[in-house]
Each structure stands twice: as C-alpha cells, then as structure tokens.
Short mmCIF file of C-alpha atoms and ligand atoms in Angstrom, two decimals:
data_model
loop_
_atom_site.label_atom_id
_atom_site.label_comp_id
_atom_site.label_asym_id
_atom_site.label_seq_id
_atom_site.Cartn_x
_atom_site.Cartn_y
_atom_site.Cartn_z
CA MET A 1 -90.25 107.51 62.30
CA ALA A 2 -86.31 107.28 62.90
CA ASP A 3 -87.04 110.01 65.97
CA HIS A 4 -89.71 108.28 67.89
CA ASP A 5 -88.99 108.76 71.61
CA ASP A 6 -89.82 105.02 73.12
CA ALA A 7 -88.63 106.60 76.54
CA SER A 8 -91.56 109.27 76.85
CA PRO A 9 -94.04 108.71 78.81
CA ASN A 10 -96.68 109.78 76.28
CA PRO A 11 -97.78 107.02 74.68
CA TYR A 12 -98.32 109.10 71.93
CA ASP A 13 -94.94 109.61 71.26
CA ARG A 14 -94.77 105.66 70.26
CA ILE A 15 -96.86 106.23 67.42
CA ALA A 16 -95.57 109.60 66.19
CA PRO A 17 -92.55 111.52 66.14
CA ARG A 18 -93.16 114.66 68.20
CA ARG A 19 -92.53 117.24 65.25
CA ALA A 20 -95.80 116.07 63.63
CA LEU A 21 -97.64 117.07 66.53
CA ARG A 22 -97.55 120.19 65.55
CA PRO A 23 -100.28 121.58 63.02
CA ARG A 24 -98.90 122.34 59.36
CA LEU A 25 -101.34 122.71 56.90
CA GLY A 26 -101.46 126.36 58.00
CA VAL A 27 -98.32 126.71 56.70
CA THR A 28 -98.62 126.21 53.23
CA ARG A 29 -102.62 127.71 52.14
CA LEU A 30 -103.18 126.03 49.61
CA LYS A 31 -101.32 123.06 50.81
CA ILE A 32 -103.42 119.60 50.55
CA GLN A 33 -101.44 116.39 50.76
CA LEU A 34 -101.23 115.25 54.18
CA THR A 35 -97.89 114.74 55.64
CA ASP A 36 -95.57 111.95 56.85
CA GLU A 37 -96.31 112.04 60.18
CA GLN A 38 -100.49 112.65 59.26
CA GLU A 39 -100.07 109.01 57.16
CA LEU A 40 -97.73 107.16 59.38
CA ILE A 41 -100.64 108.32 62.30
CA ARG A 42 -103.28 107.03 59.63
CA ARG A 43 -101.65 103.67 59.45
CA THR A 44 -101.01 103.02 62.68
CA VAL A 45 -105.01 103.45 63.78
CA ARG A 46 -105.77 101.13 60.58
CA GLU A 47 -103.41 98.94 62.09
CA PHE A 48 -104.91 98.93 65.57
CA ALA A 49 -108.57 99.03 64.67
CA GLU A 50 -108.12 96.07 61.99
CA LYS A 51 -106.90 94.23 64.65
CA GLU A 52 -108.22 94.98 67.61
CA VAL A 53 -112.00 96.50 66.87
CA ALA A 54 -112.87 95.24 62.72
CA PRO A 55 -113.04 91.11 64.04
CA LYS A 56 -115.48 91.80 66.63
CA ALA A 57 -117.47 95.28 65.64
CA ALA A 58 -120.62 92.52 64.09
CA ALA A 59 -121.03 90.77 67.65
CA TRP A 60 -120.74 93.94 69.75
CA ASP A 61 -123.35 95.27 67.06
CA LYS A 62 -125.60 92.39 67.48
CA ASP A 63 -125.40 92.76 71.42
CA LYS A 64 -125.22 96.27 72.05
CA THR A 65 -122.17 95.04 73.87
CA PHE A 66 -120.17 98.66 74.60
CA PRO A 67 -116.88 98.38 74.12
CA ALA A 68 -115.35 98.64 77.13
CA GLU A 69 -112.22 96.71 76.11
CA VAL A 70 -110.78 98.95 73.68
CA VAL A 71 -110.90 102.09 75.99
CA PRO A 72 -108.08 101.24 77.43
CA LYS A 73 -105.86 100.34 74.06
CA MET A 74 -106.90 103.23 72.37
CA ALA A 75 -105.86 105.30 75.62
CA ALA A 76 -102.47 103.38 75.28
CA LEU A 77 -102.08 104.85 71.75
CA GLY A 78 -102.75 108.63 73.07
CA LEU A 79 -106.26 108.30 71.28
CA MET A 80 -108.52 109.41 73.95
CA GLY A 81 -107.12 113.21 74.05
CA MET A 82 -105.28 113.89 70.68
CA PRO A 83 -105.61 117.41 70.07
CA PHE A 84 -104.29 118.52 73.33
CA PRO A 85 -101.06 119.49 75.00
CA GLN A 86 -98.88 116.67 76.06
CA GLU A 87 -98.24 118.85 79.27
CA LEU A 88 -102.14 118.19 80.13
CA GLY A 89 -101.49 114.36 79.46
CA GLY A 90 -103.10 114.91 75.40
CA ALA A 91 -101.11 113.70 72.08
CA GLY A 92 -100.23 117.57 71.19
CA THR A 93 -102.01 116.19 67.79
CA ASP A 94 -103.24 118.47 65.51
CA MET A 95 -107.22 118.37 64.39
CA VAL A 96 -106.48 116.49 60.96
CA SER A 97 -104.42 114.22 62.58
CA TYR A 98 -107.59 113.79 65.39
CA CYS A 99 -109.90 113.27 62.33
CA ILE A 100 -107.76 110.74 60.48
CA ALA A 101 -107.93 108.53 63.70
CA ILE A 102 -111.71 108.73 63.80
CA GLU A 103 -112.11 107.67 60.46
CA GLU A 104 -110.05 105.53 60.57
CA LEU A 105 -111.61 103.65 64.00
CA ALA A 106 -115.36 104.40 62.00
CA ARG A 107 -113.90 102.01 59.13
CA ALA A 108 -113.88 99.23 61.69
CA ASP A 109 -117.18 100.31 63.63
CA ALA A 110 -118.65 103.75 64.32
CA SER A 111 -119.34 102.75 67.83
CA VAL A 112 -116.28 102.73 69.16
CA ALA A 113 -115.73 105.99 66.55
CA VAL A 114 -117.99 108.15 68.64
CA THR A 115 -117.05 106.73 71.99
CA MET A 116 -113.54 107.92 71.37
CA SER A 117 -114.55 111.77 69.50
CA VAL A 118 -117.45 112.04 72.75
CA ASN A 119 -114.50 112.17 75.39
CA ASN A 120 -112.34 114.55 73.03
CA SER A 121 -113.93 117.02 71.42
CA LEU A 122 -117.57 116.88 73.18
CA TYR A 123 -116.17 116.03 77.05
CA SER A 124 -112.87 117.47 76.82
CA TRP A 125 -112.77 119.95 74.40
CA PRO A 126 -115.05 122.82 76.66
CA LEU A 127 -113.20 122.05 79.77
CA TYR A 128 -109.36 122.32 77.92
CA THR A 129 -110.78 125.99 76.57
CA PHE A 130 -112.78 127.43 79.20
CA GLY A 131 -112.24 125.49 82.74
CA ASP A 132 -109.66 126.66 85.09
CA GLU A 133 -106.09 124.93 85.96
CA GLU A 134 -107.62 123.41 88.76
CA GLN A 135 -109.98 121.95 86.76
CA HIS A 136 -107.42 120.62 84.08
CA LYS A 137 -105.79 119.20 86.76
CA LYS A 138 -108.93 116.94 88.10
CA TRP A 139 -111.21 116.61 85.45
CA LEU A 140 -109.50 116.64 82.26
CA THR A 141 -105.80 114.97 82.57
CA PRO A 142 -107.53 111.88 83.88
CA HIS A 143 -109.69 112.02 80.83
CA LEU A 144 -106.70 112.75 78.13
CA LYS A 145 -105.02 109.64 79.44
CA GLY A 146 -108.22 107.71 78.61
CA GLU A 147 -107.92 106.51 82.20
CA LYS A 148 -111.98 108.02 82.37
CA LEU A 149 -114.36 108.57 80.01
CA GLY A 150 -116.24 111.74 79.50
CA ALA A 151 -120.20 112.85 77.93
CA TYR A 152 -121.55 115.80 76.68
CA GLY A 153 -125.59 116.22 78.30
CA LEU A 154 -126.89 119.37 76.39
CA SER A 155 -130.44 118.34 74.39
CA GLU A 156 -133.09 117.09 76.03
CA PRO A 157 -136.28 115.60 75.38
CA GLY A 158 -138.02 119.31 73.92
CA ALA A 159 -134.95 120.79 73.41
CA GLY A 160 -132.70 118.96 70.68
CA SER A 161 -132.27 121.75 67.58
CA ASP A 162 -133.25 124.04 70.18
CA VAL A 163 -131.25 123.67 72.25
CA ALA A 164 -131.87 127.63 74.16
CA ALA A 165 -135.55 125.45 74.82
CA MET A 166 -133.77 123.62 77.22
CA LYS A 167 -135.93 123.59 81.16
CA THR A 168 -132.85 121.69 83.05
CA ARG A 169 -132.11 124.06 86.32
CA ALA A 170 -129.22 125.02 88.26
CA GLU A 171 -130.57 127.21 90.69
CA LYS A 172 -127.33 128.72 92.75
CA LYS A 173 -127.79 128.22 96.94
CA GLY A 174 -124.63 129.09 99.32
CA ASP A 175 -121.79 128.36 97.39
CA SER A 176 -123.21 125.53 95.50
CA TYR A 177 -126.14 124.70 92.09
CA VAL A 178 -128.76 122.48 92.33
CA LEU A 179 -129.70 121.03 89.30
CA ASN A 180 -132.85 119.65 88.71
CA GLY A 181 -133.93 118.31 85.10
CA GLN A 182 -133.13 116.15 82.69
CA LYS A 183 -130.83 114.88 79.45
CA SER A 184 -131.60 112.96 76.47
CA TRP A 185 -129.84 110.69 73.89
CA ILE A 186 -126.82 111.56 75.62
CA THR A 187 -123.98 108.94 73.94
CA ASN A 188 -121.66 107.68 76.32
CA GLY A 189 -124.63 107.60 79.15
CA GLY A 190 -123.72 105.28 81.57
CA HIS A 191 -119.97 104.52 81.32
CA ALA A 192 -118.40 107.74 81.67
CA ASP A 193 -117.44 108.73 84.67
CA SER A 194 -117.46 112.45 83.98
CA TYR A 195 -119.75 114.61 82.63
CA VAL A 196 -120.24 118.14 80.92
CA VAL A 197 -123.92 119.30 81.44
CA PHE A 198 -125.80 122.29 80.63
CA ALA A 199 -128.60 123.86 82.81
CA LYS A 200 -130.15 127.60 83.11
CA THR A 201 -129.13 129.21 85.58
CA ASP A 202 -131.00 132.59 84.84
CA PRO A 203 -134.34 131.25 82.61
CA GLU A 204 -135.15 134.80 81.85
CA LYS A 205 -132.30 135.59 79.86
CA LYS A 206 -132.91 132.49 77.71
CA HIS A 207 -129.85 131.37 75.30
CA ARG A 208 -127.54 134.08 77.75
CA GLY A 209 -128.63 132.40 80.79
CA ILE A 210 -127.63 129.06 80.47
CA SER A 211 -124.15 127.88 82.46
CA ALA A 212 -121.74 124.74 81.67
CA PHE A 213 -120.96 122.39 85.02
CA LEU A 214 -119.08 119.25 85.35
CA LEU A 215 -120.83 116.12 87.08
CA ALA A 216 -118.95 112.88 88.74
CA LYS A 217 -121.50 110.07 87.90
CA ASP A 218 -121.83 109.26 91.59
CA THR A 219 -122.84 112.25 92.12
CA PRO A 220 -125.99 112.04 95.07
CA GLY A 221 -129.42 112.45 92.95
CA PHE A 222 -127.84 112.15 89.81
CA THR A 223 -128.68 109.21 87.48
CA CYS A 224 -128.46 107.19 83.79
CA GLY A 225 -131.51 105.81 82.54
CA LYS A 226 -131.14 102.48 80.88
CA PRO A 227 -129.17 101.88 77.30
CA GLU A 228 -131.22 102.94 74.21
CA ASP A 229 -131.89 100.58 71.68
CA LYS A 230 -130.94 101.93 68.16
CA LEU A 231 -130.90 101.44 64.52
CA GLY A 232 -127.25 101.93 64.33
CA ILE A 233 -124.45 102.49 66.42
CA ARG A 234 -125.78 99.88 68.46
CA ALA A 235 -122.36 99.25 70.41
CA SER A 236 -122.57 103.09 71.59
CA SER A 237 -124.42 103.51 74.95
CA THR A 238 -127.06 106.33 75.07
CA THR A 239 -128.88 107.45 77.97
CA THR A 240 -131.01 109.66 79.43
CA LEU A 241 -129.56 111.94 81.96
CA HIS A 242 -131.58 112.57 86.01
CA PHE A 243 -130.85 115.41 87.96
CA ASP A 244 -132.76 115.09 90.79
CA ASN A 245 -131.62 118.09 93.26
CA VAL A 246 -128.19 117.31 92.79
CA GLU A 247 -125.77 119.48 94.34
CA VAL A 248 -122.86 120.84 92.13
CA PRO A 249 -120.30 123.15 93.53
CA GLU A 250 -119.26 126.21 92.21
CA ASP A 251 -115.96 125.25 91.44
CA GLN A 252 -117.62 122.41 89.25
CA ARG A 253 -119.22 125.45 87.08
CA ILE A 254 -117.10 126.01 83.27
CA GLY A 255 -116.57 129.39 83.12
CA ASP A 256 -118.55 132.14 83.86
CA GLU A 257 -122.21 131.86 84.15
CA GLY A 258 -124.19 132.67 81.34
CA ILE A 259 -121.56 131.65 78.39
CA GLY A 260 -123.08 128.34 78.21
CA PHE A 261 -124.80 128.49 74.99
CA LYS A 262 -121.59 129.73 73.31
CA ILE A 263 -119.75 127.18 74.85
CA ALA A 264 -121.98 124.47 73.39
CA MET A 265 -122.15 125.82 70.07
CA GLN A 266 -117.96 126.60 69.85
CA THR A 267 -118.15 122.94 71.02
CA LEU A 268 -120.06 121.48 68.37
CA ASP A 269 -117.98 123.30 65.66
CA GLY A 270 -115.49 120.85 66.07
CA GLY A 271 -117.62 117.51 67.08
CA ARG A 272 -118.82 117.93 63.97
CA LEU A 273 -115.59 117.35 61.88
CA GLY A 274 -115.05 114.50 64.29
CA ILE A 275 -118.72 113.03 62.86
CA ALA A 276 -118.07 114.30 59.59
CA SER A 277 -115.09 112.00 59.82
CA GLN A 278 -116.69 109.07 61.91
CA ALA A 279 -119.28 109.50 58.30
CA THR A 280 -116.13 109.47 56.68
CA GLY A 281 -114.93 106.00 57.83
CA ILE A 282 -118.02 104.62 58.13
CA ALA A 283 -118.69 105.37 53.65
CA GLN A 284 -114.64 104.40 53.16
CA ALA A 285 -115.38 100.90 54.87
CA ALA A 286 -118.65 100.65 52.91
CA PHE A 287 -116.51 101.75 49.97
CA ASP A 288 -114.19 98.73 50.36
CA HIS A 289 -116.48 95.98 50.20
CA ALA A 290 -118.51 97.32 47.31
CA LEU A 291 -115.18 97.92 44.87
CA SER A 292 -114.13 94.05 46.29
CA TYR A 293 -117.53 92.52 45.30
CA ALA A 294 -117.61 94.06 42.08
CA LYS A 295 -114.52 92.62 40.95
CA GLU A 296 -115.68 88.87 42.21
CA ARG A 297 -118.93 88.66 41.58
CA LYS A 298 -120.30 86.89 38.63
CA GLN A 299 -123.65 87.83 36.82
CA PHE A 300 -123.87 86.99 33.02
CA GLY A 301 -120.84 85.56 32.36
CA GLN A 302 -118.67 88.12 33.73
CA ALA A 303 -117.67 90.51 36.99
CA ILE A 304 -120.24 93.11 37.24
CA GLY A 305 -117.64 95.42 37.76
CA ARG A 306 -117.58 95.05 33.86
CA PHE A 307 -121.18 96.45 33.84
CA GLN A 308 -121.90 100.80 33.66
CA ALA A 309 -124.46 100.32 35.96
CA ILE A 310 -122.02 99.46 38.50
CA GLN A 311 -119.10 101.65 37.04
CA GLY A 312 -121.17 104.56 38.20
CA LYS A 313 -122.13 103.50 42.02
CA LEU A 314 -118.29 103.49 42.40
CA ALA A 315 -117.15 106.38 40.93
CA ASP A 316 -120.19 108.37 42.30
CA MET A 317 -119.08 106.79 45.90
CA ALA A 318 -115.16 107.47 45.73
CA MET A 319 -115.68 111.02 44.69
CA LYS A 320 -117.95 111.91 47.45
CA LEU A 321 -115.36 110.41 49.94
CA GLU A 322 -112.62 112.13 48.21
CA ALA A 323 -115.10 115.35 49.15
CA SER A 324 -116.03 114.71 52.12
CA ARG A 325 -112.34 114.04 53.23
CA MET A 326 -111.16 117.98 50.97
CA LEU A 327 -114.00 119.53 53.15
CA THR A 328 -113.15 118.12 56.85
CA TYR A 329 -109.16 118.32 56.25
CA ARG A 330 -109.97 122.38 55.12
CA ALA A 331 -112.34 123.09 58.19
CA CYS A 332 -109.89 121.48 60.56
CA ASP A 333 -107.44 123.79 59.43
CA LEU A 334 -109.53 126.86 60.28
CA ARG A 335 -109.83 125.34 63.36
CA ASP A 336 -105.93 124.71 63.93
CA ARG A 337 -105.43 128.23 63.07
CA LYS A 338 -108.04 129.50 65.37
CA GLU A 339 -109.79 131.11 62.27
CA PRO A 340 -113.40 131.32 62.09
CA HIS A 341 -114.81 127.54 60.41
CA SER A 342 -118.56 126.98 61.61
CA LYS A 343 -119.56 127.21 58.32
CA GLU A 344 -117.42 125.01 57.21
CA ALA A 345 -117.14 122.57 59.76
CA ALA A 346 -121.13 122.19 58.82
CA MET A 347 -120.48 121.93 55.13
CA ALA A 348 -118.22 119.34 56.11
CA LYS A 349 -120.83 117.31 57.99
CA LEU A 350 -123.42 117.74 56.04
CA TYR A 351 -121.94 116.51 53.16
CA ALA A 352 -120.18 113.81 54.93
CA SER A 353 -123.47 112.74 56.10
CA GLU A 354 -125.30 112.47 53.25
CA ALA A 355 -122.57 111.24 51.27
CA ALA A 356 -122.33 108.37 53.71
CA MET A 357 -126.08 107.47 53.64
CA SER A 358 -125.75 107.20 49.72
CA ILE A 359 -122.22 105.71 50.10
CA THR A 360 -123.53 103.17 52.24
CA ARG A 361 -127.00 102.91 50.01
CA GLU A 362 -125.33 102.24 46.82
CA ALA A 363 -122.96 99.13 48.87
CA VAL A 364 -125.80 97.86 49.87
CA GLN A 365 -127.38 97.94 46.27
CA VAL A 366 -124.02 96.57 44.90
CA TYR A 367 -123.69 93.42 47.20
CA GLY A 368 -127.79 92.78 46.06
CA GLY A 369 -129.34 89.81 48.29
CA ASN A 370 -126.12 89.26 50.17
CA GLY A 371 -126.07 93.28 51.44
CA TYR A 372 -129.44 93.15 53.02
CA MET A 373 -128.30 89.72 54.86
CA SER A 374 -126.76 90.40 58.25
CA GLU A 375 -123.86 87.72 57.36
CA PHE A 376 -122.33 90.57 55.51
CA PRO A 377 -121.27 93.90 57.28
CA LEU A 378 -123.35 95.75 54.68
CA GLU A 379 -126.66 96.62 56.04
CA ARG A 380 -124.79 97.69 59.77
CA TYR A 381 -122.58 100.23 57.79
CA MET A 382 -126.03 101.68 56.44
CA ARG A 383 -127.48 101.58 59.59
CA ASP A 384 -124.68 103.32 61.30
CA ALA A 385 -124.54 105.90 58.72
CA LYS A 386 -127.91 107.13 59.23
CA ILE A 387 -127.07 108.94 62.50
CA THR A 388 -124.41 110.74 61.30
CA GLU A 389 -126.98 113.11 59.63
CA ILE A 390 -128.85 113.53 63.52
CA TYR A 391 -126.33 113.88 66.28
CA GLU A 392 -124.26 116.74 66.84
CA GLY A 393 -126.92 118.74 64.61
CA THR A 394 -128.93 117.73 62.01
CA SER A 395 -128.39 118.35 57.95
CA GLU A 396 -131.38 121.09 58.61
CA ILE A 397 -129.47 122.63 61.37
CA GLN A 398 -126.17 122.52 59.03
CA ARG A 399 -128.03 124.18 56.68
CA ILE A 400 -129.23 126.81 58.66
CA VAL A 401 -125.65 127.55 60.29
CA ILE A 402 -124.33 127.38 56.76
CA ALA A 403 -127.19 129.80 55.47
CA ARG A 404 -126.65 132.84 58.25
CA ARG A 405 -123.43 132.59 57.69
CA LEU A 406 -123.28 133.34 54.05
CA LEU A 407 -126.29 136.21 54.49
CA ASP A 408 -124.93 137.23 57.23
CA LEU A 409 -127.91 136.51 59.54
N1 CAA B 501 -119.37 129.74 68.02
C1 CAA B 501 -120.40 130.87 68.66
N2 CAA B 501 -121.00 131.28 68.83
C2 CAA B 501 -122.13 131.27 68.43
C3 CAA B 501 -122.38 130.16 67.56
C4 CAA B 501 -121.30 129.62 67.19
N3 CAA B 501 -120.73 128.72 66.18
N4 CAA B 501 -123.27 129.83 67.17
C5 CAA B 501 -124.22 130.62 67.34
N5 CAA B 501 -123.47 131.21 68.66
C6 CAA B 501 -124.12 132.67 69.37
C7 CAA B 501 -124.35 133.63 68.67
O1 CAA B 501 -123.15 134.53 67.97
C8 CAA B 501 -125.37 134.63 69.26
O2 CAA B 501 -124.54 135.36 70.40
P1 CAA B 501 -125.37 136.30 70.58
O3 CAA B 501 -125.97 135.82 72.66
O4 CAA B 501 -124.23 137.73 71.45
O5 CAA B 501 -126.32 137.10 70.41
C9 CAA B 501 -126.04 133.46 70.24
O6 CAA B 501 -125.24 132.20 70.27
C10 CAA B 501 -127.13 132.92 69.25
O7 CAA B 501 -127.39 132.25 68.43
P2 CAA B 501 -128.29 132.12 67.53
O8 CAA B 501 -129.27 133.03 67.63
O9 CAA B 501 -128.59 131.55 66.26
O10 CAA B 501 -128.74 130.78 67.98
P3 CAA B 501 -130.46 129.69 67.94
O11 CAA B 501 -131.46 130.18 69.38
O12 CAA B 501 -131.44 130.76 66.97
O13 CAA B 501 -129.39 128.01 67.65
C11 CAA B 501 -128.52 126.93 66.14
C12 CAA B 501 -128.73 128.53 66.46
C13 CAA B 501 -127.87 127.15 65.06
C14 CAA B 501 -130.10 126.52 65.46
C15 CAA B 501 -128.48 126.15 67.50
O14 CAA B 501 -129.35 126.05 68.37
C16 CAA B 501 -128.42 124.47 67.36
O15 CAA B 501 -126.71 124.45 66.77
N6 CAA B 501 -128.87 124.03 67.68
C17 CAA B 501 -127.92 122.11 67.29
C18 CAA B 501 -128.20 121.52 68.11
C19 CAA B 501 -126.93 120.71 68.34
O16 CAA B 501 -126.06 120.13 67.27
N7 CAA B 501 -127.31 119.34 69.39
C20 CAA B 501 -126.64 118.40 69.23
C21 CAA B 501 -126.22 117.25 70.43
S1 CAA B 501 -125.26 117.36 71.00
C22 CAA B 501 -125.02 115.83 70.33
O17 CAA B 501 -125.44 115.07 69.72
C23 CAA B 501 -123.67 114.79 71.18
C24 CAA B 501 -123.66 113.31 71.50
O18 CAA B 501 -123.60 112.71 72.19
C25 CAA B 501 -122.88 112.72 69.93
#
C-alpha cells in the first residue's frame, strides 16, 4: 500500500498501486490465493458499497430509482472502466479485480452492480477490442472515465436466446446506414449516453450478416421506451430501444461488416463473468444475514444455529459461495491470458446464478416469517438473484454452450 500514487490523474491509483493492475494469476498456474492488491480492491469497494450504496438499496428498490447519484462516485474510484488500459482512461486492472468489485457492489445492491458491469463489459469491451483509434477517443474514453454511461442493444422481442433471429435492419445508403427495428430488455436503457447496437446488414447471411454500431442517445429517430416494471433489480433501468430511420455514419460501425455475431458472443463471454460475480455478491449478502440470524434468533430455548437443520443449510450455502468464486476466478484468469474461456465463463455464470437462487431462497427460509417481509432485505436478495439465471444467456443457453464445447459441436 506504500506505493499509492496520490498525484496520478488516474483515480484508480488512489486505491491500488500500479503494480496491482497487471494480470498476475497466470504467473503460477495453480495459485488461487488473491494478491494483496486484489484484496485491497475488495476492501476498498466493500467500504464504498457499505457506505454509499447499501443504506439506500431498499429505497431505490421500492421506488425503482435509478442509482445515478453513485455513478460519478464509482467513476472517481475507477470502477467504470476497470479492465482497460490506463492510457485510454481505464484503471488497467485484471478481470479478477473487476469481478471482485462487481461482487462487492452486488453485495450492497445488485442494480448498482449491473449498471457498472454493463458499462464495462457489454459497452466498453467490444468497442475497445474491435473499435479503431478514433472511436476509442470519442466513444470509449469518456465511458472508461465514467463521464458517460453505456448500454448494449442485442436482444429483441423475437430474438432473445436465438440472437441470429434478430430483425433490426441496417441498410447501407451512401456513407451511412439506416437503422429500423426494436430492441428489448436493455439494461441502462434511457440513462445511457451511448449504445452498442447490433443489426442485420445482410439478412440473407443469417448470423454472418450481423454488424455492430455505435449510437448516441440523441440521434434523430432513436428513442427508448419507458422503464420496465420488474421482479428484481428494480433500481436498474430496463427499456426497449426503437429505431425509426436512424441514420448512422459508416464510421460508427464497430469492426467489419458481418462480424457482429462474433463480437456479440465474445463480449458475452466476458459479460457472463460479471453476472457470475453479481450472483455471488447477492448470495454473499444473503448468507451474511442468514449466518448472523442463526446466531441471534432463539427458538426452543437456543439459537437456531444450534439445530442441525440450520447448520446443514449454512454449510451448503458457504460451499456454493466458494465454488462460485473459484469457477469465476478460473475463467477470469483464462480471459486475461487470452485463452479460450467460453465454456469456463458459461460454467461460472451457470453455477453462480443457480447457487445464488438456492442460497437466497435458503436464507429467506432461515429467516422464516421475517425473511418474507420487505422490512428485511432477504426477499429482495431472492428477487434480485433470479435475473442472474436469465440475462446474458439463460441457464439453458449456458448448458448448450458448455455441452457444445465438450462435444466439439
Ligand atoms: N466466441 C466467438 N465466436 C463464437 C462464439 C464465441 N463465444 N460462440 C459462437 N461463435 C461463432 C461460432 O464459431 C460460429 O462461427 P461460424 O460463423 O464461423 O460458423 C458462429 O458464431 C455461430 O455459432 P453457433 O452456430 O453456435 O450459433 P447459434 O445461433 O447456434 O447460437 C448460442 C449460439 C450459444 C445459442 C448464442 O446465440 C447465445 O449465446 N445466445 C444467448 C444470447 C444471450 O446471451 N443474450 C443475452 C443478451 S445481452 C443481455 O442480457 C444484456 C443485459 O442488458 C444485461
């Protein structure tokens, strides 16, 4: 901690020394202990989340308040562009650190965690990886610094799991494209300044005829629907996107024409690690509550934690939490080393989201009647956990991704 660079223009240096920002887990293949720097990031984000986020989470959930007020604060900590080079305005961390930060935010509020993760992994990553220098300057750096917020427009009413079935059309007209169509369930919709949007440039070619575009919120013909009313992550904004003859200059296309499907899939390989961490954070919060309650709550003359029925639940919850983390860190390490990781990311997301559902349900059970009351946060954790089994690829899709890699299909 001694080598913090307080004078650095990069705010992230204030919470972690520069040498922390290089991927390290690959150095010793089986080292699964976090580095001091990664632990420091955990402590710093936890402290921030407990102070700035957790006290407001219940009210934001109740009123469906988008947590806009914490975005600049997360930006000041370098959280809005974590695993990206410092030269571009990012914090230069590895993926494990990024996932630790998401977990700690989700432990306080899953909506805040997904707001941050979509800007990092769904908006910024494809742009960083496939965009050019000019696009980086104009569209990426302000997002990595957290001055602007991003969103990702892939799903459509008739194209959720089946991405290639999308109908949004981008027709080439001179030096521009004209976009028409609709997107559904878009996180950060309405609050984002910029959107990565996928559209068919050549419908005949099916998945090979999809391209990715950048779109600013105030582009004529581009509108967002009203915020959806949801079971969980109610403070996160989810809207439809509508394109009515939206003119998009050619220099706002990301990468070559026709590579949009691959961009989308590779982006989701990383995004799924963020969702695995979000699930782990929600589950950790539920477990922390259940553990304390088991020590305090007395029935039949003793703390309920003295009963084997409750002990069994706590043991299973703790084991699932650890397994979720290990699968996630392992996939993060592979991604940092640019090794294939689609299967491992799918495993992490699948396992952690199902574990979160089971852990939050059991935590409600440990709390009994109180667990069902909105006076306590347990029911919110259970509602929030459900989405992690759905977005960025349902559990069913994760099983397909895993099985296809196993069978080489
Ligand atoms: N990386 C690179 N390329 C990939 C890839 C990957 N991870 N996965 C597939 N591809 C390639 C294949 O190699 C294949 O290449 P060729 O063109 O050379 O043949 C091509 O893409 C097509 O692959 P498939 O035949 O496997 O495609 P498919 O149509 O059968 O779909 C799928 C595969 C796994 C089901 C995929 O459609 C999928 O992941 N669906 C789920 C979509 C999803 O996760 N949506 C979430 C939306 S975002 C969200 O939730 C955002 C939010 O707001 C939080």
